[in-house]
């Protein structure tokens, strides 16, 4: 029935409540690929902010957020086993 599943997560415990359900569907439907994603918002600053980062600083901060999200997904994939499905982040 399903060949691929994409699972959006935000890093919260509430979002991870979906994982047992994903496992059930993945194993029951013999899913070949499960992809976990986490969106990272760009840095938003109030218009009246006293601190305005340089473009380099802004890029460093946003890069850190992306790295944190990828680390979270890598750790998550490392602890999950969904039958023979290929788990990706």
PDB file as gemmi writes it, atoms N, CA and C in Angstrom:
CRYST1    1.000    1.000    1.000  90.00  90.00  90.00 P 1                      
ATOM      1  N   UNK A   1       0.818  -1.184   0.000  1.00  0.00           N  
ATOM      2  CA  UNK A   1       0.000   0.000   0.000  1.00  0.00           C  
ATOM      3  C   UNK A   1       0.870   1.259   0.000  1.00  0.00           C  
ATOM      4  N   UNK A   2       1.622   1.492   1.067  1.00  0.00           N  
ATOM      5  CA  UNK A   2       2.516   2.644   1.137  1.00  0.00           C  
ATOM      6  C   UNK A   2       3.945   2.186   0.875  1.00  0.00           C  
ATOM      7  N   UNK A   3       4.695   2.983   0.140  1.00  0.00           N  
ATOM      8  CA  UNK A   3       6.107   2.683  -0.091  1.00  0.00           C  
ATOM      9  C   UNK A   3       6.994   3.625   0.690  1.00  0.00           C  
ATOM     10  N   UNK A   4       6.508   4.864   0.887  1.00  0.00           N  
ATOM     11  CA  UNK A   4       7.286   5.884   1.593  1.00  0.00           C  
ATOM     12  C   UNK A   4       6.379   6.622   2.572  1.00  0.00           C  
ATOM     13  N   UNK A   5       6.972   7.017   3.691  1.00  0.00           N  
ATOM     14  CA  UNK A   5       6.271   7.839   4.679  1.00  0.00           C  
ATOM     15  C   UNK A   5       7.198   8.989   5.048  1.00  0.00           C  
ATOM     16  N   UNK A   6       6.645  10.209   5.109  1.00  0.00           N  
ATOM     17  CA  UNK A   6       7.400  11.358   5.595  1.00  0.00           C  
ATOM     18  C   UNK A   6       6.776  11.772   6.925  1.00  0.00           C  
ATOM     19  N   UNK A   7       7.635  11.945   7.936  1.00  0.00           N  
ATOM     20  CA  UNK A   7       7.181  12.270   9.284  1.00  0.00           C  
ATOM     21  C   UNK A   7       7.740  13.633   9.687  1.00  0.00           C  
ATOM     22  N   UNK A   8       6.887  14.671   9.744  1.00  0.00           N  
ATOM     23  CA  UNK A   8       7.360  15.977  10.205  1.00  0.00           C  
ATOM     24  C   UNK A   8       7.387  16.022  11.730  1.00  0.00           C  
ATOM     25  N   UNK A   9       8.468  16.513  12.289  1.00  0.00           N  
ATOM     26  CA  UNK A   9       8.623  16.613  13.742  1.00  0.00           C  
ATOM     27  C   UNK A   9       9.110  18.007  14.104  1.00  0.00           C  
ATOM     28  N   UNK A  10       8.830  18.413  15.349  1.00  0.00           N  
ATOM     29  CA  UNK A  10       9.314  19.720  15.807  1.00  0.00           C  
ATOM     30  C   UNK A  10      10.254  19.599  16.998  1.00  0.00           C  
ATOM     31  N   UNK A  11      10.601  18.367  17.362  1.00  0.00           N  
ATOM     32  CA  UNK A  11      11.524  18.155  18.473  1.00  0.00           C  
ATOM     33  C   UNK A  11      10.847  17.996  19.819  1.00  0.00           C  
ATOM     34  N   UNK A  12       9.529  18.140  19.867  1.00  0.00           N  
ATOM     35  CA  UNK A  12       8.818  18.047  21.143  1.00  0.00           C  
ATOM     36  C   UNK A  12       8.411  16.607  21.452  1.00  0.00           C  
ATOM     37  N   UNK A  13       8.179  16.346  22.738  1.00  0.00           N  
ATOM     38  CA  UNK A  13       7.678  15.036  23.151  1.00  0.00           C  
ATOM     39  C   UNK A  13       6.307  14.776  22.535  1.00  0.00           C  
ATOM     40  N   UNK A  14       5.491  15.814  22.438  1.00  0.00           N  
ATOM     41  CA  UNK A  14       4.164  15.659  21.851  1.00  0.00           C  
ATOM     42  C   UNK A  14       4.264  15.195  20.399  1.00  0.00           C  
ATOM     43  N   UNK A  15       5.146  15.788  19.632  1.00  0.00           N  
ATOM     44  CA  UNK A  15       5.314  15.384  18.230  1.00  0.00           C  
ATOM     45  C   UNK A  15       5.772  13.935  18.132  1.00  0.00           C  
ATOM     46  N   UNK A  16       6.621  13.509  19.066  1.00  0.00           N  
ATOM     47  CA  UNK A  16       7.138  12.140  19.031  1.00  0.00           C  
ATOM     48  C   UNK A  16       6.085  11.102  19.410  1.00  0.00           C  
ATOM     49  N   UNK A  17       4.923  11.541  19.895  1.00  0.00           N  
ATOM     50  CA  UNK A  17       3.835  10.594  20.184  1.00  0.00           C  
ATOM     51  C   UNK A  17       3.376   9.877  18.915  1.00  0.00           C  
ATOM     52  N   UNK A  18       3.673  10.417  17.758  1.00  0.00           N  
ATOM     53  CA  UNK A  18       3.283   9.805  16.497  1.00  0.00           C  
ATOM     54  C   UNK A  18       4.163   8.597  16.150  1.00  0.00           C  
ATOM     55  N   UNK A  19       5.342   8.496  16.749  1.00  0.00           N  
ATOM     56  CA  UNK A  19       6.308   7.471  16.335  1.00  0.00           C  
ATOM     57  C   UNK A  19       5.790   6.037  16.445  1.00  0.00           C  
ATOM     58  N   UNK A  20       5.097   5.640  17.528  1.00  0.00           N  
ATOM     59  CA  UNK A  20       4.566   4.270  17.557  1.00  0.00           C  
ATOM     60  C   UNK A  20       3.562   4.010  16.427  1.00  0.00           C  
ATOM     61  N   UNK A  21       2.793   5.022  16.054  1.00  0.00           N  
ATOM     62  CA  UNK A  21       1.825   4.864  14.967  1.00  0.00           C  
ATOM     63  C   UNK A  21       2.537   4.727  13.622  1.00  0.00           C  
ATOM     64  N   UNK A  22       3.594   5.497  13.444  1.00  0.00           N  
ATOM     65  CA  UNK A  22       4.388   5.385  12.213  1.00  0.00           C  
ATOM     66  C   UNK A  22       4.994   3.989  12.126  1.00  0.00           C  
ATOM     67  N   UNK A  23       5.497   3.489  13.253  1.00  0.00           N  
ATOM     68  CA  UNK A  23       6.076   2.145  13.269  1.00  0.00           C  
ATOM     69  C   UNK A  23       5.034   1.102  12.872  1.00  0.00           C  
ATOM     70  N   UNK A  24       3.820   1.216  13.404  1.00  0.00           N  
ATOM     71  CA  UNK A  24       2.755   0.268  13.081  1.00  0.00           C  
ATOM     72  C   UNK A  24       2.444   0.279  11.589  1.00  0.00           C  
ATOM     73  N   UNK A  25       2.300   1.458  11.024  1.00  0.00           N  
ATOM     74  CA  UNK A  25       2.009   1.564   9.590  1.00  0.00           C  
ATOM     75  C   UNK A  25       3.193   1.053   8.770  1.00  0.00           C  
ATOM     76  N   UNK A  26       4.397   1.453   9.149  1.00  0.00           N  
ATOM     77  CA  UNK A  26       5.596   1.054   8.397  1.00  0.00           C  
ATOM     78  C   UNK A  26       5.754  -0.459   8.367  1.00  0.00           C  
ATOM     79  N   UNK A  27       5.569  -1.092   9.503  1.00  0.00           N  
ATOM     80  CA  UNK A  27       5.757  -2.542   9.553  1.00  0.00           C  
ATOM     81  C   UNK A  27       4.564  -3.274   8.944  1.00  0.00           C  
ATOM     82  N   UNK A  28       3.358  -2.791   9.192  1.00  0.00           N  
ATOM     83  CA  UNK A  28       2.163  -3.446   8.665  1.00  0.00           C  
ATOM     84  C   UNK A  28       2.041  -3.346   7.157  1.00  0.00           C  
ATOM     85  N   UNK A  29       2.527  -2.268   6.597  1.00  0.00           N  
ATOM     86  CA  UNK A  29       2.427  -2.046   5.144  1.00  0.00           C  
ATOM     87  C   UNK A  29       3.735  -2.335   4.417  1.00  0.00           C  
ATOM     88  N   UNK A  30       4.722  -2.841   5.147  1.00  0.00           N  
ATOM     89  CA  UNK A  30       6.033  -3.142   4.578  1.00  0.00           C  
ATOM     90  C   UNK A  30       6.605  -1.943   3.818  1.00  0.00           C  
ATOM     91  N   UNK A  31       6.580  -0.800   4.486  1.00  0.00           N  
ATOM     92  CA  UNK A  31       7.091   0.443   3.911  1.00  0.00           C  
ATOM     93  C   UNK A  31       8.591   0.307   3.675  1.00  0.00           C  
ATOM     94  N   UNK A  32       9.050   0.803   2.548  1.00  0.00           N  
ATOM     95  CA  UNK A  32      10.469   0.715   2.192  1.00  0.00           C  
ATOM     96  C   UNK A  32      11.289   1.887   2.726  1.00  0.00           C  
ATOM     97  N   UNK A  33      10.649   3.059   2.904  1.00  0.00           N  
ATOM     98  CA  UNK A  33      11.398   4.253   3.277  1.00  0.00           C  
ATOM     99  C   UNK A  33      10.571   5.129   4.209  1.00  0.00           C  
ATOM    100  N   UNK A  34      11.178   5.519   5.344  1.00  0.00           N  
ATOM    101  CA  UNK A  34      10.570   6.478   6.266  1.00  0.00           C  
ATOM    102  C   UNK A  34      11.549   7.642   6.388  1.00  0.00           C  
ATOM    103  N   UNK A  35      11.082   8.837   6.052  1.00  0.00           N  
ATOM    104  CA  UNK A  35      11.915  10.034   6.109  1.00  0.00           C  
ATOM    105  C   UNK A  35      11.379  10.963   7.192  1.00  0.00           C  
ATOM    106  N   UNK A  36      12.267  11.355   8.096  1.00  0.00           N  
ATOM    107  CA  UNK A  36      11.917  12.267   9.182  1.00  0.00           C  
ATOM    108  C   UNK A  36      12.438  13.654   8.830  1.00  0.00           C  
ATOM    109  N   UNK A  37      11.595  14.671   9.008  1.00  0.00           N  
ATOM    110  CA  UNK A  37      11.990  16.043   8.692  1.00  0.00           C  
ATOM    111  C   UNK A  37      11.685  16.961   9.872  1.00  0.00           C  
ATOM    112  N   UNK A  38      12.465  17.995   9.968  1.00  0.00           N  
ATOM    113  CA  UNK A  38      12.234  19.039  10.965  1.00  0.00           C  
ATOM    114  C   UNK A  38      12.534  20.374  10.298  1.00  0.00           C  
ATOM    115  N   UNK A  39      11.527  21.222  10.225  1.00  0.00           N  
ATOM    116  CA  UNK A  39      11.695  22.537   9.606  1.00  0.00           C  
ATOM    117  C   UNK A  39      12.450  23.459  10.556  1.00  0.00           C  
ATOM    118  N   UNK A  40      13.254  24.317   9.981  1.00  0.00           N  
ATOM    119  CA  UNK A  40      13.994  25.316  10.755  1.00  0.00           C  
ATOM    120  C   UNK A  40      13.610  26.683  10.210  1.00  0.00           C  
ATOM    121  N   UNK A  41      13.051  27.507  11.082  1.00  0.00           N  
ATOM    122  CA  UNK A  41      12.641  28.846  10.662  1.00  0.00           C  
ATOM    123  C   UNK A  41      13.849  29.770  10.572  1.00  0.00           C  
ATOM    124  N   UNK A  42      13.804  30.706   9.643  1.00  0.00           N  
ATOM    125  CA  UNK A  42      14.883  31.698   9.597  1.00  0.00           C  
ATOM    126  C   UNK A  42      14.819  32.585  10.839  1.00  0.00           C  
ATOM    127  N   UNK A  43      15.920  33.199  11.153  1.00  0.00           N  
ATOM    128  CA  UNK A  43      16.003  34.076  12.316  1.00  0.00           C  
ATOM    129  C   UNK A  43      15.095  35.288  12.109  1.00  0.00           C  
ATOM    130  N   UNK A  44      14.186  35.508  13.067  1.00  0.00           N  
ATOM    131  CA  UNK A  44      13.289  36.665  13.022  1.00  0.00           C  
ATOM    132  C   UNK A  44      13.676  37.620  14.131  1.00  0.00           C  
ATOM    133  N   UNK A  45      13.834  38.863  13.788  1.00  0.00           N  
ATOM    134  CA  UNK A  45      14.151  39.890  14.774  1.00  0.00           C  
ATOM    135  C   UNK A  45      13.059  40.946  14.762  1.00  0.00           C  
ATOM    136  N   UNK A  46      12.662  41.416  15.948  1.00  0.00           N  
ATOM    137  CA  UNK A  46      11.686  42.505  15.983  1.00  0.00           C  
ATOM    138  C   UNK A  46      12.245  43.720  15.239  1.00  0.00           C  
ATOM    139  N   UNK A  47      11.381  44.464  14.610  1.00  0.00           N  
ATOM    140  CA  UNK A  47      11.845  45.605  13.818  1.00  0.00           C  
ATOM    141  C   UNK A  47      12.501  46.682  14.674  1.00  0.00           C  
ATOM    142  N   UNK A  48      12.150  46.739  15.943  1.00  0.00           N  
ATOM    143  CA  UNK A  48      12.730  47.754  16.835  1.00  0.00           C  
ATOM    144  C   UNK A  48      13.857  47.178  17.686  1.00  0.00           C  
ATOM    145  N   UNK A  49      14.411  46.076  17.251  1.00  0.00           N  
ATOM    146  CA  UNK A  49      15.465  45.428  18.026  1.00  0.00           C  
ATOM    147  C   UNK A  49      16.704  46.317  18.120  1.00  0.00           C  
ATOM    148  N   UNK A  50      17.289  46.355  19.310  1.00  0.00           N  
ATOM    149  CA  UNK A  50      18.526  47.125  19.502  1.00  0.00           C  
ATOM    150  C   UNK A  50      19.725  46.403  18.900  1.00  0.00           C  
ATOM    151  N   UNK A  51      19.634  45.081  18.818  1.00  0.00           N  
ATOM    152  CA  UNK A  51      20.752  44.288  18.315  1.00  0.00           C  
ATOM    153  C   UNK A  51      20.421  43.802  16.911  1.00  0.00           C  
ATOM    154  N   UNK A  52      21.237  44.159  15.971  1.00  0.00           N  
ATOM    155  CA  UNK A  52      21.083  43.673  14.607  1.00  0.00           C  
ATOM    156  C   UNK A  52      22.347  42.915  14.233  1.00  0.00           C  
ATOM    157  N   UNK A  53      22.206  41.613  14.000  1.00  0.00           N  
ATOM    158  CA  UNK A  53      23.401  40.836  13.671  1.00  0.00           C  
ATOM    159  C   UNK A  53      23.907  41.165  12.270  1.00  0.00           C  
ATOM    160  N   UNK A  54      25.190  41.002  12.109  1.00  0.00           N  
ATOM    161  CA  UNK A  54      25.768  41.148  10.772  1.00  0.00           C  
ATOM    162  C   UNK A  54      25.286  39.965   9.928  1.00  0.00           C  
ATOM    163  N   UNK A  55      25.379  40.060   8.614  1.00  0.00           N  
ATOM    164  CA  UNK A  55      24.985  38.922   7.778  1.00  0.00           C  
ATOM    165  C   UNK A  55      25.745  37.643   8.144  1.00  0.00           C  
ATOM    166  N   UNK A  56      27.014  37.784   8.509  1.00  0.00           N  
ATOM    167  CA  UNK A  56      27.807  36.611   8.885  1.00  0.00           C  
ATOM    168  C   UNK A  56      27.291  36.007  10.193  1.00  0.00           C  
ATOM    169  N   UNK A  57      26.963  36.868  11.158  1.00  0.00           N  
ATOM    170  CA  UNK A  57      26.450  36.402  12.448  1.00  0.00           C  
ATOM    171  C   UNK A  57      25.081  35.742  12.270  1.00  0.00           C  
ATOM    172  N   UNK A  58      24.254  36.339  11.453  1.00  0.00           N  
ATOM    173  CA  UNK A  58      22.928  35.768  11.180  1.00  0.00           C  
ATOM    174  C   UNK A  58      23.080  34.376  10.557  1.00  0.00           C  
ATOM    175  N   UNK A  59      24.000  34.260   9.604  1.00  0.00           N  
ATOM    176  CA  UNK A  59      24.233  32.968   8.957  1.00  0.00           C  
ATOM    177  C   UNK A  59      24.754  31.942   9.963  1.00  0.00           C  
ATOM    178  N   UNK A  60      25.638  32.368  10.874  1.00  0.00           N  
ATOM    179  CA  UNK A  60      26.174  31.466  11.889  1.00  0.00           C  
ATOM    180  C   UNK A  60      25.060  30.972  12.819  1.00  0.00           C  
ATOM    181  N   UNK A  61      24.171  31.865  13.225  1.00  0.00           N  
ATOM    182  CA  UNK A  61      23.064  31.492  14.109  1.00  0.00           C  
ATOM    183  C   UNK A  61      22.124  30.519  13.403  1.00  0.00           C  
ATOM    184  N   UNK A  62      21.738  30.842  12.172  1.00  0.00           N  
ATOM    185  CA  UNK A  62      20.833  29.973  11.425  1.00  0.00           C  
ATOM    186  C   UNK A  62      21.480  28.626  11.128  1.00  0.00           C  
ATOM    187  N   UNK A  63      22.771  28.627  10.845  1.00  0.00           N  
ATOM    188  CA  UNK A  63      23.493  27.376  10.616  1.00  0.00           C  
ATOM    189  C   UNK A  63      23.487  26.515  11.876  1.00  0.00           C  
ATOM    190  N   UNK A  64      23.633  27.144  13.027  1.00  0.00           N  
ATOM    191  CA  UNK A  64      23.566  26.421  14.297  1.00  0.00           C  
ATOM    192  C   UNK A  64      22.206  25.792  14.518  1.00  0.00           C  
ATOM    193  N   UNK A  65      21.135  26.506  14.156  1.00  0.00           N  
ATOM    194  CA  UNK A  65      19.785  25.955  14.294  1.00  0.00           C  
ATOM    195  C   UNK A  65      19.595  24.752  13.371  1.00  0.00           C  
ATOM    196  N   UNK A  66      20.093  24.862  12.136  1.00  0.00           N  
ATOM    197  CA  UNK A  66      19.995  23.731  11.197  1.00  0.00           C  
ATOM    198  C   UNK A  66      20.791  22.532  11.704  1.00  0.00           C  
ATOM    199  N   UNK A  67      21.960  22.798  12.253  1.00  0.00           N  
ATOM    200  CA  UNK A  67      22.801  21.730  12.791  1.00  0.00           C  
ATOM    201  C   UNK A  67      22.121  21.047  13.973  1.00  0.00           C  
ATOM    202  N   UNK A  68      21.503  21.828  14.855  1.00  0.00           N  
ATOM    203  CA  UNK A  68      20.776  21.256  15.992  1.00  0.00           C  
ATOM    204  C   UNK A  68      19.632  20.367  15.515  1.00  0.00           C  
ATOM    205  N   UNK A  69      18.900  20.818  14.505  1.00  0.00           N  
ATOM    206  CA  UNK A  69      17.789  20.031  13.966  1.00  0.00           C  
ATOM    207  C   UNK A  69      18.301  18.733  13.355  1.00  0.00           C  
ATOM    208  N   UNK A  70      19.401  18.798  12.607  1.00  0.00           N  
ATOM    209  CA  UNK A  70      19.954  17.587  12.000  1.00  0.00           C  
ATOM    210  C   UNK A  70      20.477  16.629  13.064  1.00  0.00           C  
ATOM    211  N   UNK A  71      21.110  17.145  14.106  1.00  0.00           N  
ATOM    212  CA  UNK A  71      21.588  16.292  15.202  1.00  0.00           C  
ATOM    213  C   UNK A  71      20.423  15.569  15.865  1.00  0.00           C  
ATOM    214  N   UNK A  72      19.325  16.283  16.081  1.00  0.00           N  
ATOM    215  CA  UNK A  72      18.127  15.683  16.680  1.00  0.00           C  
ATOM    216  C   UNK A  72      17.611  14.544  15.806  1.00  0.00           C  
ATOM    217  N   UNK A  73      17.497  14.786  14.497  1.00  0.00           N  
ATOM    218  CA  UNK A  73      16.984  13.758  13.596  1.00  0.00           C  
ATOM    219  C   UNK A  73      17.933  12.570  13.497  1.00  0.00           C  
ATOM    220  N   UNK A  74      19.223  12.817  13.477  1.00  0.00           N  
ATOM    221  CA  UNK A  74      20.207  11.732  13.418  1.00  0.00           C  
ATOM    222  C   UNK A  74      20.102  10.850  14.657  1.00  0.00           C  
ATOM    223  N   UNK A  75      19.969  11.472  15.827  1.00  0.00           N  
ATOM    224  CA  UNK A  75      19.822  10.716  17.079  1.00  0.00           C  
ATOM    225  C   UNK A  75      18.518   9.926  17.060  1.00  0.00           C  
ATOM    226  N   UNK A  76      17.455  10.534  16.576  1.00  0.00           N  
ATOM    227  CA  UNK A  76      16.152   9.869  16.514  1.00  0.00           C  
ATOM    228  C   UNK A  76      16.216   8.638  15.618  1.00  0.00           C  
ATOM    229  N   UNK A  77      16.747   8.797  14.416  1.00  0.00           N  
ATOM    230  CA  UNK A  77      16.851   7.678  13.474  1.00  0.00           C  
ATOM    231  C   UNK A  77      17.721   6.568  14.058  1.00  0.00           C  
ATOM    232  N   UNK A  78      18.749   6.942  14.815  1.00  0.00           N  
ATOM    233  CA  UNK A  78      19.635   5.955  15.415  1.00  0.00           C  
ATOM    234  C   UNK A  78      18.972   5.067  16.448  1.00  0.00           C  
ATOM    235  N   UNK A  79      17.896   5.544  17.062  1.00  0.00           N  
ATOM    236  CA  UNK A  79      17.250   4.737  18.100  1.00  0.00           C  
ATOM    237  C   UNK A  79      15.979   4.041  17.633  1.00  0.00           C  
ATOM    238  N   UNK A  80      15.587   4.232  16.384  1.00  0.00           N  
ATOM    239  CA  UNK A  80      14.378   3.605  15.863  1.00  0.00           C  
ATOM    240  C   UNK A  80      14.715   2.419  14.973  1.00  0.00           C  
ATOM    241  N   UNK A  81      13.864   1.429  15.005  1.00  0.00           N  
ATOM    242  CA  UNK A  81      13.982   0.271  14.120  1.00  0.00           C  
ATOM    243  C   UNK A  81      12.582  -0.043  13.609  1.00  0.00           C  
ATOM    244  N   UNK A  82      12.350   0.169  12.332  1.00  0.00           N  
ATOM    245  CA  UNK A  82      11.036  -0.079  11.737  1.00  0.00           C  
ATOM    246  C   UNK A  82      11.137  -1.228  10.740  1.00  0.00           C  
ATOM    247  N   UNK A  83      11.316  -2.431  11.244  1.00  0.00           N  
ATOM    248  CA  UNK A  83      11.414  -3.575  10.352  1.00  0.00           C  
ATOM    249  C   UNK A  83      12.557  -3.396   9.381  1.00  0.00           C  
ATOM    250  N   UNK A  84      12.295  -3.617   8.111  1.00  0.00           N  
ATOM    251  CA  UNK A  84      13.326  -3.472   7.086  1.00  0.00           C  
ATOM    252  C   UNK A  84      13.311  -2.126   6.391  1.00  0.00           C  
ATOM    253  N   UNK A  85      12.537  -1.175   6.919  1.00  0.00           N  
ATOM    254  CA  UNK A  85      12.442   0.135   6.266  1.00  0.00           C  
ATOM    255  C   UNK A  85      13.751   0.901   6.388  1.00  0.00           C  
ATOM    256  N   UNK A  86      14.082   1.624   5.347  1.00  0.00           N  
ATOM    257  CA  UNK A  86      15.240   2.515   5.343  1.00  0.00           C  
ATOM    258  C   UNK A  86      14.810   3.811   6.019  1.00  0.00           C  
ATOM    259  N   UNK A  87      15.457   4.160   7.131  1.00  0.00           N  
ATOM    260  CA  UNK A  87      15.118   5.370   7.873  1.00  0.00           C  
ATOM    261  C   UNK A  87      16.092   6.467   7.497  1.00  0.00           C  
ATOM    262  N   UNK A  88      15.557   7.642   7.141  1.00  0.00           N  
ATOM    263  CA  UNK A  88      16.389   8.763   6.704  1.00  0.00           C  
ATOM    264  C   UNK A  88      15.963  10.037   7.408  1.00  0.00           C  
ATOM    265  N   UNK A  89      16.887  10.984   7.427  1.00  0.00           N  
ATOM    266  CA  UNK A  89      16.548  12.311   7.954  1.00  0.00           C  
ATOM    267  C   UNK A  89      17.080  13.358   7.013  1.00  0.00           C  
TER     268      UNK A  89                                                      
END                                                                             
